[in-house]
Amino acid sequence: MAGSPEKYKDRKKIQIKINDEDLTVPEGITILESAHEVGVKIPTLCHLDLHDLQLYNKTASCRVCMVELVDGGNQNRNKLVPACVTKAYEGMTIRTDTLRAINARRMAVELLLSNHPNECFTCPKNLECELQALAEELNVREIRWEGERMDYPKDFSSDAIVKDSNKCIYCRRCETGCNEIQTCGILSGIGRGFNAFVGPFANIPMVESSCTYCGQCVQVCPTAALTEVYHVDKVWEALNDPDKHVIVQTAPAIRVALGELFGMEAGTIVTGKMVTALKRMGFDAVFDTDFGADLTIMEEASELIYRIKNNKTLPILTNCCPAWVKFIEHQFPELLHVPSTCKSPHIMFGTIAKTYYAEKNGIDPDNIVVVSIMPCIAKKAEAKRPELTKDEHNNVDIVITTRELGAMIKEAGIEFNSLPDSEFDRPLGETTGASVIFGTAGGVIEAAIRTAYEWMTGETLENVEFEQLRGMEGVRKATVRIGDQDLKIGIASGLGNARVILEEIRDGKADYHAIEIMACPGGCIGGGGQPYHHGNHEIVKKRREAIYEEDRRKKIRKSHENQEILELYREYLGEPFGELAHKLLHTHFEERERI
Amino acid sequence: MKIKSLDELRKIREEHSNQVRLREYGEMAGDKIEILIGMATCGISSGARETLNAFVNALSSEDIDNIKVVPVGCIGYCHSEPTVQVNIPGQKPVLYGNVKENKVRDIIEKHIKGGKPIENLILHVDFERA
Amino acid sequence: MASTRTNIMVCCGTGCLASESEKVLKNLEVIAKARGYAEEVQIIKTGCFGFCEQGPIVKVEPDNVFYVRVSPKDAKDIIDEHIIKGRKVERLLYMEPNENERIKKQEDMPFYKKQLRVALKNCGLINPEDVYEYIALGGYEALGKAITKMTRDQVIDTVKRSGLRGRGGGGFPTGLKWEITKKQESDVKFMICNADEGDPGAFMDRSILEGDPHSVLEAMAIGAYAIGADKGIIYIRAEYPLAIARLNTALKQARELGLLGKNIFGTDFSFDINLKYGAGAFVCGEETALINSCEGKRGEPNFKPPYPAEEGYWGHPTCVNNVETFANIPSIIMKGADWFAAMGTERSKGTKVFALAGKINNVGLVEVPMGITLREIIFDIGGGIPKGKKFKAVQTGGPSGGVITEEGLDTPIDYDSLIERGSMMGSGGMIVMDEDDNMVNIAKFYLEFTMDEACGRCGPGRIGTKRLFEMLHKISSGKATMADLDALKQLAYMVKDSSLCGLCQTAPNPVISTMKHFWDEYVALVKDEDHPQGEGRYVPKNKIGMKS
């Protein structure tokens, strides 16, 4: 966080004193924010300020940031205050370095540790854990409190998220995100006093809740109370099974984030190194989900044009995002006719791999294992949906996250940073700029417009970058002129924003033609399966810039110009949105309970 | 019915004041005149109950509320029942005998209001009690 | 119709109801009717008299006779002997322990002699289910006066000058709270009555609501007028069914008479009140937790500021006052600030209701002027320690307070003197311990309570109170070391310093104060190998009689 955040810039200036240093700060600023100005770092744990997303966790509950507020007149009236929420006032004097404050901060962590499993070595958050880091930072050397610890069973019920309540430190970041940003209301405080933790209502198994598995809770959890279901071992098993032909596909958002796990600057594009690493790990073929994305555009743009021309339901909603799909199924079952029926890109890819690719290469589809590497936790559950696995050949067999891929590369002993670049395999490896931008909010709709524009007007689109469709706001409305028609576009990222748009549609107040919705704020670059941003949203912004950079580097930037896609239709599928395409590339939704 | 002014509220207060008149509350305790009615068997059979009620009714119809009428046990003068003792704070208690219903008005008018005990009703005994 | 000559008041507070006072009431009615005295005798069900130790209480007026421990079968004698024949039923009169004479009059009883009733003035005097009785004793005149004859500022000024401070525990000046809420610019404001009474052993709020519900409604309306609110909420714990029933009756009656609702007293001031039921979480007595609970959220406190006066119920300026605080308001408006300010001490005016419990003869509810000494309360009003045992300490402020020993007994009590003594006023719970009580166990008893009742939101409250309790348990089991005592002390101060809200900031007070006054008892449990385990061992739900 910068010294004086933007939000205070027009405020009156006041004088305060922190550890004998005088400083001038804007009114309304917190002690925590001010302290940076004088080079004082106050530790925090529950505090989370993702102002780009309007996600503020201000529970002030961990009490790790206690500082001493000095009373000018009477030392006995000094008191400790939490720096994260206490606002500076004229003449305020703060000391962060008194014995009382240091002890309080250290003991706050000591107490948390006294009720925390001692299993750092085997914990999925080992070395990523914020509590662990604090213990080191605050010099905790002993835990004097032997006593009861929370003892709840782990919840492995879902295919996506593991809940280990014993590691819950009750910071409520996940709850704030789940309720205020995603408006799902799945997570909330349960129990009271010592037994309090965060979980779904009445602590029902996650799978029985209306959780969308967006994974934003996992992304902000400081410990390992919420993590993804681990599928690394399944991948190793498949790779070591000589009978299996193991195909891997990587989502667009992976290549701009994976480098972070190897100490690289956020936003470093590592596509080539990633492909090399996957090949060295022993995958039989390394493909790009972008191919599936281009295929999605072919189908979705066709569906959009079909709906416009035939006066069918408008707007069309993109449905690449499985968390968003589950959201509408639970929350707006009356609107299930609105989304596009297209499968999501990686599922389309899996289908093509086990049909077209299998036939073309003479491989028994039963022996093909499709592994998806996704920035996403919900994709794990999506791949298990019955309607997507009904024809015995799971379209996608295993989904692992960016983080799991990083862990596998490390485990394989591959020195990622010094790897040479490689290209994706062919023929399902050719991709376009259009499919790359699927990785960020607004990208899917922009890609669809690039294609729809040319199809509807018959003209060549010169400038493919639609600035009006780009931006970090949660809800964006824009108009794109196509021929003699104005296409009204809505873009929402974050499920709370999606809810706003869906309510407009439900109430008949929306006049959009097409709407893109992504569950994670910022789109897939900010996905629940991405490297932990630890509260620094600048990282997500840099990934976004890298996505657009990758788009600009591409020679082909429109999906319908992808030669391998065109060949696929020519050789196998027939017409976009045609009969076989319908059978293989489209799906349906079902109404779900809201709990 | 809705109360639309302070006066209306006070009217209602008046109307219901009887309901709570007999109750001792905080600041009223202490300076009350007591009228004790002997309510033993002989008293009752001579009409003490009627006398008691006559006092209560008369006092309440005149809105006198610094007086309490208390039934007590046998005062000991069975020959002169009903017996009534009037205790005015600061004065010597006065004991009346043969106080039938029809004497009640007199006692209130002359003794309570006028301050003069009705000599011919007084039972002259030497009080050691108070 | 003949005027009634006798009123028989039967306490129907929760305590007396539990001892069958409703049957007493019924029997009195049946027998009076059978004897032909129904016209002459009015039998009234009232709220609590406070002397719960001696319940059920029956009082006969105007005779001013106070009967105690009246059983349903005593009804016959009360009618036949007292009402018909004017003979007091001697055996039902109160007898002071250690003396042989029975006492007839309430004001002669030591329990009542030193009491001064303002908040409780109507409790035990009127039928709480009859608004006309309340009106007959001057009820709702204060409201009428405030809204038809006084400006909002005058109301606030009167309350400010009276010196009334919040009776819920904090002692924040009530008038100032009203003033701050009034100053907020907002079209929507709320007046909330905090009836989430949770201190073990304290029940003054319940008694007021059961015995005199209209006084609270009236005061809320006065407050609402002053701050500019048109909606009120009474947040009451669902475990108070009788208080809820009486409040509902009172609300209905007040609405029928237009004392709540639109255009009260023909003015443009409108105000109505809803009840919200709490689920009995101690922490919901903290005002921000209470507001969260009212909104249907988890009952846990928020960081202040913003204070409810700035951002309260659904973000609107909200004034939260306690039941007992409200019960003082009508009298202050009618009799003036000076009358109220004449009672009490320099910085704590008026009276305070205390709930006496523990090792004390007269368990019950007493209202006394501020500035009275603990000695007067415990020995004069409370009748001292049973069985001739020696007084050891008294805990004021409930689980948030601390112990005060013999040397503090003569301090005039008010908000500030109690804090100076390491305890606090709290909501007025007062629990007396005698020489048999082990102070480590006492601390542990309270910690068990706060540990159970902590919401869990902040780390020190959630884990710290648990660890304090466990450490006390270790000490009382004779397994602790001197280093453990140091750790306990350090943790107690840390929890006090670092917790998020008042509940856990004050939770260590019993530990801190018992360590201060009874350090030798802690050390004995660590060092003294011969220490009798029976005495040191913790007995859950222990014998001082608060949880039963």
Short mmCIF file of N, CA, C and O in Angstrom, two decimals, chain A residues 323-364:
data_model
loop_
_atom_site.label_atom_id
_atom_site.label_comp_id
_atom_site.label_asym_id
_atom_site.label_seq_id
_atom_site.Cartn_x
_atom_site.Cartn_y
_atom_site.Cartn_z
N ALA A 323 -17.94 -21.03 -12.33
CA ALA A 323 -18.45 -20.52 -11.06
C ALA A 323 -19.68 -19.67 -11.34
O ALA A 323 -20.68 -19.72 -10.63
N TRP A 324 -19.58 -18.91 -12.39
CA TRP A 324 -20.70 -18.06 -12.77
C TRP A 324 -21.90 -18.90 -13.20
O TRP A 324 -23.04 -18.59 -12.84
N VAL A 325 -21.64 -19.99 -13.90
CA VAL A 325 -22.73 -20.88 -14.31
C VAL A 325 -23.43 -21.44 -13.08
O VAL A 325 -24.66 -21.44 -12.97
N LYS A 326 -22.63 -21.87 -12.10
CA LYS A 326 -23.24 -22.44 -10.91
C LYS A 326 -24.00 -21.35 -10.14
O LYS A 326 -25.05 -21.60 -9.54
N PHE A 327 -23.48 -20.16 -10.21
CA PHE A 327 -24.15 -19.04 -9.54
C PHE A 327 -25.56 -18.82 -10.09
O PHE A 327 -26.53 -18.72 -9.35
N ILE A 328 -25.67 -18.77 -11.42
CA ILE A 328 -26.99 -18.51 -12.01
C ILE A 328 -27.93 -19.69 -11.75
O ILE A 328 -29.13 -19.50 -11.53
N GLU A 329 -27.36 -20.90 -11.73
CA GLU A 329 -28.21 -22.06 -11.46
C GLU A 329 -28.83 -22.01 -10.06
O GLU A 329 -29.99 -22.37 -9.87
N HIS A 330 -28.02 -21.52 -9.09
CA HIS A 330 -28.54 -21.43 -7.73
C HIS A 330 -29.38 -20.19 -7.51
O HIS A 330 -30.41 -20.23 -6.86
N GLN A 331 -28.90 -19.08 -8.04
CA GLN A 331 -29.47 -17.80 -7.63
C GLN A 331 -30.55 -17.28 -8.58
O GLN A 331 -31.42 -16.53 -8.16
N PHE A 332 -30.46 -17.62 -9.85
CA PHE A 332 -31.44 -17.12 -10.81
C PHE A 332 -31.94 -18.25 -11.72
O PHE A 332 -31.81 -18.18 -12.93
N PRO A 333 -32.50 -19.30 -11.13
CA PRO A 333 -32.90 -20.44 -11.95
C PRO A 333 -33.93 -20.06 -13.02
O PRO A 333 -34.03 -20.75 -14.04
N GLU A 334 -34.61 -18.95 -12.81
CA GLU A 334 -35.62 -18.54 -13.80
C GLU A 334 -34.98 -17.97 -15.06
O GLU A 334 -35.66 -17.71 -16.04
N LEU A 335 -33.66 -17.76 -15.03
CA LEU A 335 -33.00 -17.15 -16.19
C LEU A 335 -32.11 -18.13 -16.95
O LEU A 335 -31.25 -17.72 -17.71
N LEU A 336 -32.34 -19.41 -16.76
CA LEU A 336 -31.40 -20.38 -17.34
C LEU A 336 -31.48 -20.45 -18.87
O LEU A 336 -30.63 -21.07 -19.50
N HIS A 337 -32.50 -19.83 -19.47
CA HIS A 337 -32.57 -19.83 -20.92
C HIS A 337 -31.73 -18.72 -21.53
O HIS A 337 -31.60 -18.62 -22.74
N VAL A 338 -31.17 -17.87 -20.70
CA VAL A 338 -30.46 -16.70 -21.22
C VAL A 338 -29.01 -16.99 -21.63
O VAL A 338 -28.56 -16.54 -22.68
N PRO A 339 -28.26 -17.75 -20.86
CA PRO A 339 -26.85 -17.95 -21.24
C PRO A 339 -26.71 -18.71 -22.55
O PRO A 339 -27.60 -19.48 -22.94
N SER A 340 -25.60 -18.49 -23.19
CA SER A 340 -25.21 -19.30 -24.36
C SER A 340 -25.13 -20.75 -23.91
O SER A 340 -24.82 -21.04 -22.74
N THR A 341 -25.39 -21.66 -24.80
CA THR A 341 -25.32 -23.07 -24.43
C THR A 341 -23.94 -23.67 -24.66
O THR A 341 -23.74 -24.88 -24.49
N CYS A 342 -22.99 -22.83 -25.09
CA CYS A 342 -21.65 -23.36 -25.36
C CYS A 342 -21.01 -23.95 -24.11
O CYS A 342 -21.15 -23.44 -23.02
N LYS A 343 -20.29 -25.05 -24.32
CA LYS A 343 -19.42 -25.55 -23.25
C LYS A 343 -18.29 -24.54 -23.07
O LYS A 343 -18.00 -23.73 -23.96
N SER A 344 -17.62 -24.63 -21.93
CA SER A 344 -16.51 -23.71 -21.71
C SER A 344 -15.31 -24.18 -22.55
O SER A 344 -15.24 -25.33 -22.96
N PRO A 345 -14.37 -23.30 -22.82
CA PRO A 345 -13.28 -23.62 -23.74
C PRO A 345 -12.50 -24.90 -23.41
O PRO A 345 -12.25 -25.70 -24.30
N HIS A 346 -12.16 -25.10 -22.13
CA HIS A 346 -11.33 -26.30 -21.87
C HIS A 346 -12.15 -27.58 -22.02
O HIS A 346 -11.61 -28.62 -22.39
N ILE A 347 -13.46 -27.49 -21.75
CA ILE A 347 -14.30 -28.67 -21.93
C ILE A 347 -14.46 -28.96 -23.44
O ILE A 347 -14.37 -30.11 -23.88
N MET A 348 -14.65 -27.88 -24.22
CA MET A 348 -14.69 -28.07 -25.69
C MET A 348 -13.42 -28.72 -26.16
O MET A 348 -13.44 -29.67 -26.96
N PHE A 349 -12.30 -28.24 -25.60
CA PHE A 349 -11.03 -28.80 -26.04
C PHE A 349 -10.95 -30.27 -25.69
O PHE A 349 -10.53 -31.11 -26.50
N GLY A 350 -11.40 -30.60 -24.47
CA GLY A 350 -11.36 -32.01 -24.06
C GLY A 350 -12.19 -32.88 -24.98
O GLY A 350 -11.80 -33.99 -25.34
N THR A 351 -13.36 -32.35 -25.36
CA THR A 351 -14.24 -33.10 -26.26
C THR A 351 -13.56 -33.35 -27.60
O THR A 351 -13.57 -34.47 -28.13
N ILE A 352 -12.97 -32.29 -28.14
CA ILE A 352 -12.29 -32.43 -29.45
C ILE A 352 -11.11 -33.41 -29.34
O ILE A 352 -10.86 -34.21 -30.23
N ALA A 353 -10.42 -33.33 -28.19
CA ALA A 353 -9.27 -34.22 -28.02
C ALA A 353 -9.69 -35.68 -28.05
O ALA A 353 -8.98 -36.54 -28.57
N LYS A 354 -10.86 -35.98 -27.50
CA LYS A 354 -11.26 -37.38 -27.40
C LYS A 354 -12.11 -37.83 -28.58
O LYS A 354 -12.58 -38.97 -28.61
N THR A 355 -12.34 -36.91 -29.51
CA THR A 355 -13.08 -37.31 -30.71
C THR A 355 -12.20 -37.11 -31.94
O THR A 355 -11.49 -38.02 -32.36
N TYR A 356 -12.15 -35.89 -32.41
CA TYR A 356 -11.39 -35.53 -33.60
C TYR A 356 -9.91 -35.95 -33.50
O TYR A 356 -9.38 -36.66 -34.33
N TYR A 357 -9.26 -35.51 -32.39
CA TYR A 357 -7.84 -35.77 -32.20
C TYR A 357 -7.58 -37.27 -32.09
O TYR A 357 -6.65 -37.80 -32.68
N ALA A 358 -8.48 -37.95 -31.34
CA ALA A 358 -8.30 -39.39 -31.14
C ALA A 358 -8.41 -40.13 -32.48
O ALA A 358 -7.56 -40.96 -32.83
N GLU A 359 -9.43 -39.76 -33.24
CA GLU A 359 -9.63 -40.41 -34.54
C GLU A 359 -8.45 -40.15 -35.46
O GLU A 359 -7.89 -41.03 -36.07
N LYS A 360 -8.08 -38.87 -35.50
CA LYS A 360 -7.03 -38.44 -36.42
C LYS A 360 -5.70 -39.15 -36.13
O LYS A 360 -4.95 -39.49 -37.03
N ASN A 361 -5.43 -39.38 -34.82
CA ASN A 361 -4.17 -40.00 -34.46
C ASN A 361 -4.29 -41.48 -34.14
O ASN A 361 -3.33 -42.11 -33.70
N GLY A 362 -5.50 -42.01 -34.34
CA GLY A 362 -5.71 -43.43 -34.11
C GLY A 362 -5.47 -43.85 -32.67
O GLY A 362 -4.88 -44.88 -32.39
N ILE A 363 -5.89 -43.01 -31.73
CA ILE A 363 -5.72 -43.36 -30.31
C ILE A 363 -7.09 -43.70 -29.73
O ILE A 363 -8.06 -42.99 -29.99
N ASP A 364 -7.13 -44.75 -28.95
CA ASP A 364 -8.38 -45.10 -28.27
C ASP A 364 -8.70 -44.01 -27.26
O ASP A 364 -7.91 -43.76 -26.35
#
